[in-house]
Coordinates of N, CA and C in Angstrom, one line a residue:
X1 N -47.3 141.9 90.8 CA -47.6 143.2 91.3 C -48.7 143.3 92.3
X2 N -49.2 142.0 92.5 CA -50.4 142.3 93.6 C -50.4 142.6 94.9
X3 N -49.0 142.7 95.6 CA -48.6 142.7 97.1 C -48.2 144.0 96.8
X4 N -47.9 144.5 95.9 CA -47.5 146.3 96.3 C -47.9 147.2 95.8
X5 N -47.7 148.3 96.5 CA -48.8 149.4 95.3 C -48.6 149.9 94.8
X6 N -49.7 150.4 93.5 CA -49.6 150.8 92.3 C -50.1 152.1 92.1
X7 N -49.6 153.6 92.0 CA -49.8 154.3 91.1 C -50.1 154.5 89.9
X8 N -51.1 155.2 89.4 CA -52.0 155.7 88.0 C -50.7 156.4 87.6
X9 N -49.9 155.9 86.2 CA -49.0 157.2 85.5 C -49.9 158.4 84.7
X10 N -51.0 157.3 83.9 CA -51.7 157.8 82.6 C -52.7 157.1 81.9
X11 N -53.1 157.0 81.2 CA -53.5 156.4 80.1 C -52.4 155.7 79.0
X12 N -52.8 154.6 78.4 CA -51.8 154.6 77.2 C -51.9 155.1 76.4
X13 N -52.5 155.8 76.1 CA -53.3 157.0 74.9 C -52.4 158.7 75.5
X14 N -52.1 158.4 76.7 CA -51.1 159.6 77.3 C -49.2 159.5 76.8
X15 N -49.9 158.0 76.7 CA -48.0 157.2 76.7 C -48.0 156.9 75.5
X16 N -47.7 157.4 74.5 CA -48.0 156.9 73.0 C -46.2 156.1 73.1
X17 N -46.1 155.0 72.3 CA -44.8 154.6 71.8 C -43.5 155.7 71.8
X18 N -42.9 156.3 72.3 CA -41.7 157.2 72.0 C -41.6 157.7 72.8
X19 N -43.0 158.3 73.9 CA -42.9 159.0 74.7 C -42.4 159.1 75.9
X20 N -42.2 159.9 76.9 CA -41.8 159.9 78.3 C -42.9 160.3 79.1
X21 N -43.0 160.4 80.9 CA -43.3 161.3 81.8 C -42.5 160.9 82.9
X22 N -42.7 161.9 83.3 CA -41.7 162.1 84.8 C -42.6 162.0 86.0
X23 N -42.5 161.4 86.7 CA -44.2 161.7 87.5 C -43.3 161.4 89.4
X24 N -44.1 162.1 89.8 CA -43.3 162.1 91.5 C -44.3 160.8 92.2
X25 N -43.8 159.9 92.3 CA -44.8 158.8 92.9 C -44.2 158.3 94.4
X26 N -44.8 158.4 95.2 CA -44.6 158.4 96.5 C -43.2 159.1 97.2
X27 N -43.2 160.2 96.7 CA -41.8 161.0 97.3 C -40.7 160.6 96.2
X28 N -40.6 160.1 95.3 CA -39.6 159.8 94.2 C -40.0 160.3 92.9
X29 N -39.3 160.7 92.4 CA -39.0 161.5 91.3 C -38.8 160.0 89.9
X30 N -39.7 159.7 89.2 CA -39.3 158.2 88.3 C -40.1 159.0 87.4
X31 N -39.6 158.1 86.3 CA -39.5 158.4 84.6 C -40.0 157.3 83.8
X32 N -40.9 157.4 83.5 CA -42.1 156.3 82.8 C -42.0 156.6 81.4
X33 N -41.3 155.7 80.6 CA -41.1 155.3 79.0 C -41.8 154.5 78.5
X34 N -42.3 154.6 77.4 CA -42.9 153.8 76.1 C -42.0 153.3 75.2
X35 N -41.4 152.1 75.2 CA -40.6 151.7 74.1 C -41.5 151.1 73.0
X36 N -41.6 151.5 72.0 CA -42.3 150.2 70.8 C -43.3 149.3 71.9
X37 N -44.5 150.5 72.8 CA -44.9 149.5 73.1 C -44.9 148.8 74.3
X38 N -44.0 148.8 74.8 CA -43.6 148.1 76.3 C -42.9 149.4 77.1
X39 N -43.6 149.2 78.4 CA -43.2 150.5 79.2 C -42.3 150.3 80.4
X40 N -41.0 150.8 80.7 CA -40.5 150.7 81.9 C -40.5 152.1 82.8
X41 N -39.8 152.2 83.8 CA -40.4 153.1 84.9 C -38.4 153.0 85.7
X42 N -38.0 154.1 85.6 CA -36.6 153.8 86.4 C -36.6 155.5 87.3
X43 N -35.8 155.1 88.0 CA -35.6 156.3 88.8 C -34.9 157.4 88.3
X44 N -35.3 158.9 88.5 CA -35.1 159.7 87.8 C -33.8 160.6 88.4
X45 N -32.9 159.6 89.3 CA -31.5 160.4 89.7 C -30.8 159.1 88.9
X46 N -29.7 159.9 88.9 CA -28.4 158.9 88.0 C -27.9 158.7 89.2
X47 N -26.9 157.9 90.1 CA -26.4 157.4 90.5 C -25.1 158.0 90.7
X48 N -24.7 158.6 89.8 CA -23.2 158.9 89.2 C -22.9 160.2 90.2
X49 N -24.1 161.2 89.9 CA -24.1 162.7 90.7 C -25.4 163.3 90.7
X50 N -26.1 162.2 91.0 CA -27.9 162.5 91.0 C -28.2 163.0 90.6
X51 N -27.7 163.5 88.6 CA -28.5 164.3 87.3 C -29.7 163.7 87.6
X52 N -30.2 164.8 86.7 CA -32.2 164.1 86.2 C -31.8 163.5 85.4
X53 N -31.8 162.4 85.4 CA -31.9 161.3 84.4 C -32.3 161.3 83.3
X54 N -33.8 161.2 83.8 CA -34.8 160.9 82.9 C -35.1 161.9 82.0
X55 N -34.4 162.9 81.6 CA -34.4 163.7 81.0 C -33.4 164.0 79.8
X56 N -32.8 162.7 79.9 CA -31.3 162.4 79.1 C -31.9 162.1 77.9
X57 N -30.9 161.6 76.8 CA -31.6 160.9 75.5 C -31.8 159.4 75.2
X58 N -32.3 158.7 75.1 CA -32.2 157.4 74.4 C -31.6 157.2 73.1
X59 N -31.1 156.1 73.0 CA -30.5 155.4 72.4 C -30.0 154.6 71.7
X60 N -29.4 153.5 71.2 CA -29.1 151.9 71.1 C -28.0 151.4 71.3
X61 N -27.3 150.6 70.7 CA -26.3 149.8 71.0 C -25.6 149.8 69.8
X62 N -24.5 149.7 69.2 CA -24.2 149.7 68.2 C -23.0 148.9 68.2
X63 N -22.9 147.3 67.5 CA -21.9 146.3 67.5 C -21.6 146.1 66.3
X64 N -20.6 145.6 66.3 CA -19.4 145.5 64.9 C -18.7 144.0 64.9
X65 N -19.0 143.2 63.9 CA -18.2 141.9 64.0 C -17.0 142.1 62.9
X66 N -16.7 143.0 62.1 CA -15.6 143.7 62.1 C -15.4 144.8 60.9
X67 N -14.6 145.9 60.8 CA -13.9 146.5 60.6 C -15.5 147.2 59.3
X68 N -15.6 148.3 59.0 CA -16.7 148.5 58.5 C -17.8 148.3 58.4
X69 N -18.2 146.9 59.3 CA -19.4 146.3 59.7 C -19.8 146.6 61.2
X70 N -21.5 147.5 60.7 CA -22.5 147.5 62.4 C -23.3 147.2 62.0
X71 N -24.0 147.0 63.1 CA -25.1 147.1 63.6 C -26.1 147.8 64.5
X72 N -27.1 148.4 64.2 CA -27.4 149.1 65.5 C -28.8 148.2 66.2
X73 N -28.3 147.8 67.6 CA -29.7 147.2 68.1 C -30.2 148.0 69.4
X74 N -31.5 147.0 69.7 CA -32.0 148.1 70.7 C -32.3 149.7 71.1
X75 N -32.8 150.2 69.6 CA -33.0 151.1 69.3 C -33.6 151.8 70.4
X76 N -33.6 153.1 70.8 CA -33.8 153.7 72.2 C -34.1 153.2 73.8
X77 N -33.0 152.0 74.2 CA -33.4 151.2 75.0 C -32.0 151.6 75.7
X78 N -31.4 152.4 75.6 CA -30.2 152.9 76.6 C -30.6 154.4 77.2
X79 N -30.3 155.0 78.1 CA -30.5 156.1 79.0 C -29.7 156.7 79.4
X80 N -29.1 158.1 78.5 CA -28.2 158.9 79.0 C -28.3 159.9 79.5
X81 N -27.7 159.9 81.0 CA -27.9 161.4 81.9 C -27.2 162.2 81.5
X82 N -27.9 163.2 81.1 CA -27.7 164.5 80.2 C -26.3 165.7 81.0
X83 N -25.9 165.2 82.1 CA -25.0 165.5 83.2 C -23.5 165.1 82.6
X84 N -23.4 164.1 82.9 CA -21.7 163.6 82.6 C -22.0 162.6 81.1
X85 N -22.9 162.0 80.7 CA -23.2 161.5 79.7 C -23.1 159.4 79.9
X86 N -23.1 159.2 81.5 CA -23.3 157.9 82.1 C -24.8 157.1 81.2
X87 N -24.8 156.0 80.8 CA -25.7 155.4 80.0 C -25.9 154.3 80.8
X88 N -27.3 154.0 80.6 CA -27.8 152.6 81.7 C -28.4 151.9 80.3
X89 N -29.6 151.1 81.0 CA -29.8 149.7 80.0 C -31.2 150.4 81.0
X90 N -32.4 150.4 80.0 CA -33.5 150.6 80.8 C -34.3 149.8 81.2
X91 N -33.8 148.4 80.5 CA -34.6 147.7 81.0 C -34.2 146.9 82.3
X92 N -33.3 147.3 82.3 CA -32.4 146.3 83.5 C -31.8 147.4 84.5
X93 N -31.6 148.5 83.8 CA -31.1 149.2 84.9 C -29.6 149.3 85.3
X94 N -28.7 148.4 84.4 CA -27.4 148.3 84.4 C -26.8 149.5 83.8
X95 N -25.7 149.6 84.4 CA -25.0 150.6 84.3 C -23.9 150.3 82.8
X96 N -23.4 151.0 82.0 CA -22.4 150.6 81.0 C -21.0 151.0 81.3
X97 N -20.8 151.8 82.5 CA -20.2 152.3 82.9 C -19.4 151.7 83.7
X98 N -19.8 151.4 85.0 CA -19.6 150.3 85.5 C -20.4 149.4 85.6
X99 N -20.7 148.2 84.9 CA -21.9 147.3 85.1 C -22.1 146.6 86.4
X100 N -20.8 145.6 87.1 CA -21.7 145.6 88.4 C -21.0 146.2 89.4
X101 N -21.5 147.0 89.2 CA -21.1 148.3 90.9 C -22.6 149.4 90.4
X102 N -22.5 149.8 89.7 CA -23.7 150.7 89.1 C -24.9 150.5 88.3
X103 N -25.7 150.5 89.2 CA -27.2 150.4 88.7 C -28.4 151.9 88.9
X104 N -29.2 151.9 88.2 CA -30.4 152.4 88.5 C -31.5 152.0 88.8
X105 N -32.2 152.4 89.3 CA -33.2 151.6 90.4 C -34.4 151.6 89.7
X106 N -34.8 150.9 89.1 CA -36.2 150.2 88.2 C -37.5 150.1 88.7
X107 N -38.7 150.0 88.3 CA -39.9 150.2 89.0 C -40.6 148.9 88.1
X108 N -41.4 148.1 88.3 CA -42.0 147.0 87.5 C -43.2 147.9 87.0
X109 N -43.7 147.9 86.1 CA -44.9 148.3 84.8 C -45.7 147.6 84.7
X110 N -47.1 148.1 84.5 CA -48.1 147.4 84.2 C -49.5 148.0 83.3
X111 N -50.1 147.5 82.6 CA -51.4 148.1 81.9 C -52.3 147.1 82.3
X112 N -53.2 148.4 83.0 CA -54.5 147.6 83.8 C -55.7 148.1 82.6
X113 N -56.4 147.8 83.3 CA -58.1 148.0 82.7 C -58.8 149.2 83.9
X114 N -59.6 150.5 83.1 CA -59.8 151.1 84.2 C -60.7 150.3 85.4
X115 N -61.9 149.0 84.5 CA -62.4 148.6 85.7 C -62.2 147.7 86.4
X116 N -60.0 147.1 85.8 CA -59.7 146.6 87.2 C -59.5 147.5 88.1
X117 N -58.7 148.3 87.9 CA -58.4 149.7 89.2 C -59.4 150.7 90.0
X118 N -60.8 150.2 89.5 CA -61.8 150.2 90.6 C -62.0 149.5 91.4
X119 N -61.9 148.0 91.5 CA -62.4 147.5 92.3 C -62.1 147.7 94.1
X120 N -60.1 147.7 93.9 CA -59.7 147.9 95.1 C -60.1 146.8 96.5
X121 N -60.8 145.9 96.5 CA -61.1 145.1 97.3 C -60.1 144.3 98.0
X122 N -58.5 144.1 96.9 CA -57.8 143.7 97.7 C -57.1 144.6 99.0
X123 N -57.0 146.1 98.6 CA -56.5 146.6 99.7 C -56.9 146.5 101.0
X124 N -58.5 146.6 100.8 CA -59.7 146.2 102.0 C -58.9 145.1 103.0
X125 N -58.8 144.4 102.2 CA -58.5 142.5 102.7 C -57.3 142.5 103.2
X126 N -55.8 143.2 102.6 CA -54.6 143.4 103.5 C -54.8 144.8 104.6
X127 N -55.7 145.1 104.1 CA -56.1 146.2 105.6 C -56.3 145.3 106.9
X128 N -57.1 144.3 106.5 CA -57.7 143.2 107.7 C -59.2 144.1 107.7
X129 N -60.1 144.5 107.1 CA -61.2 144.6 106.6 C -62.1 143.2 106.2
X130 N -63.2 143.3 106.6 CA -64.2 142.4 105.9 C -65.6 143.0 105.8
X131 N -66.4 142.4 105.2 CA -67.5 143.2 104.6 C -68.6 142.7 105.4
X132 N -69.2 143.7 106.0 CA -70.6 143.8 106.9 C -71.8 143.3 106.2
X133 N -73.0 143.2 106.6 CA -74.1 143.3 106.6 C -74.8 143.9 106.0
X134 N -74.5 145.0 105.9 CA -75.5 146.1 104.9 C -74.5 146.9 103.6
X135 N -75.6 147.1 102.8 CA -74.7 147.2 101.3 C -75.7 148.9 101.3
X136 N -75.1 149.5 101.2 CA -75.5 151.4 100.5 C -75.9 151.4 98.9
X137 N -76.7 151.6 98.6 CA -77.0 152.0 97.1 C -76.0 152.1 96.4
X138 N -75.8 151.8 95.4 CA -75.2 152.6 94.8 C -75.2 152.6 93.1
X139 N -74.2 152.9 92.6 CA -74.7 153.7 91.1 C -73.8 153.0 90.3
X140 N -73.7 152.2 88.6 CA -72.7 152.4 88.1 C -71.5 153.0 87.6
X141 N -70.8 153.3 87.9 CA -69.2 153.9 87.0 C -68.3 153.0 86.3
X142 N -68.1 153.7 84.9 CA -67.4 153.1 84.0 C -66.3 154.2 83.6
X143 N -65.2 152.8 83.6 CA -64.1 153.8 83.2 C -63.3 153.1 81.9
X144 N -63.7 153.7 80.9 CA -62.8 153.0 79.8 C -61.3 153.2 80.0
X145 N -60.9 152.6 79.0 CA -59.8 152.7 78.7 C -58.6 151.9 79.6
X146 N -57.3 151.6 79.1 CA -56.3 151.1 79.5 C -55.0 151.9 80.5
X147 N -54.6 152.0 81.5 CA -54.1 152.9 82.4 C -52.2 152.3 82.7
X148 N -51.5 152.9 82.4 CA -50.2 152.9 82.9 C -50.1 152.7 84.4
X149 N -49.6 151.6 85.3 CA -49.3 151.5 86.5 C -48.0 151.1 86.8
X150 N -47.3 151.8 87.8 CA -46.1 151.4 88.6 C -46.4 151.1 89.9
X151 N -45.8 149.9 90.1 CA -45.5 149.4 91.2 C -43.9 149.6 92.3
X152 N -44.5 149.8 94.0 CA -43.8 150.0 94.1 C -43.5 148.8 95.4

């Protein structure tokens, strides 16, 4: 994730396990989930007829090796647009509908530390920046806590 940039969604204290947000990050409309824990980020049009997506229900999978017998796996890890009722795979973004012709467009996820996401030094350096001569006073800032990022 270090060549592209990253948007602040939250805190993980914002993203508790179950949760959602919808957040507009760079002119796109993407939907930032908490599964048990691990967070993905997909685009918040469906493909099908550009429903809000992310505003559908989660899900699982439910398989049968036969006749009375299931199983239910991947407990809220499918995404139904609340529109026609089309279901993706959130982590992958596949379609169940049509799997390969139809996808949804995914965002990679990350939890930083707030005083990595101060430093910023890399951006400097792909700017083609380098550092002068003279240093300005300056003051400490701390930022606790753990921060939800998407990359784009």
């Amino acid at each position: 994730m270090n060549d592209r940039r990253v948007f602040v969604v939250g805190t993980t204290a914002e993203l508790p396990p179950g949760s959602r947000r919808i957040v507009d990050i760079d002119g796109r409309s993407v939907g930032v989930f908490n599964i048990d824990g691990s967070y993905f980020a997909v685009r918040n049009t469906c493909p099908h007829a550009s429903g809000p997506l992310c505003l559908g229900r989660l899900s699982g999978l439910v398989v049968s090796a036969a006749p009375g017998q299931y199983e239910y796996l991947r407990r809220g890890e499918f995404l139904r647009c609340p529109w026609h009722q089309w279901e993706f795979d959130i982590r992958s973004g596949q379609s169940w509908f049509d799997p390969n012709k139809t996808r949804v467009g995914r965002f990679d996820v990350d939890v930083r530390s707030g005083a990595d996401l101060m430093t910023g030094e890399d951006d400097l350096v792909r700017a083609g920046m380098t550092k002068g001569p003279y240093v300005a006073e300056t003051y400490p800032v701390v930022l606790d806590g753990e921060y939800v990022v998407v990359a784009l």
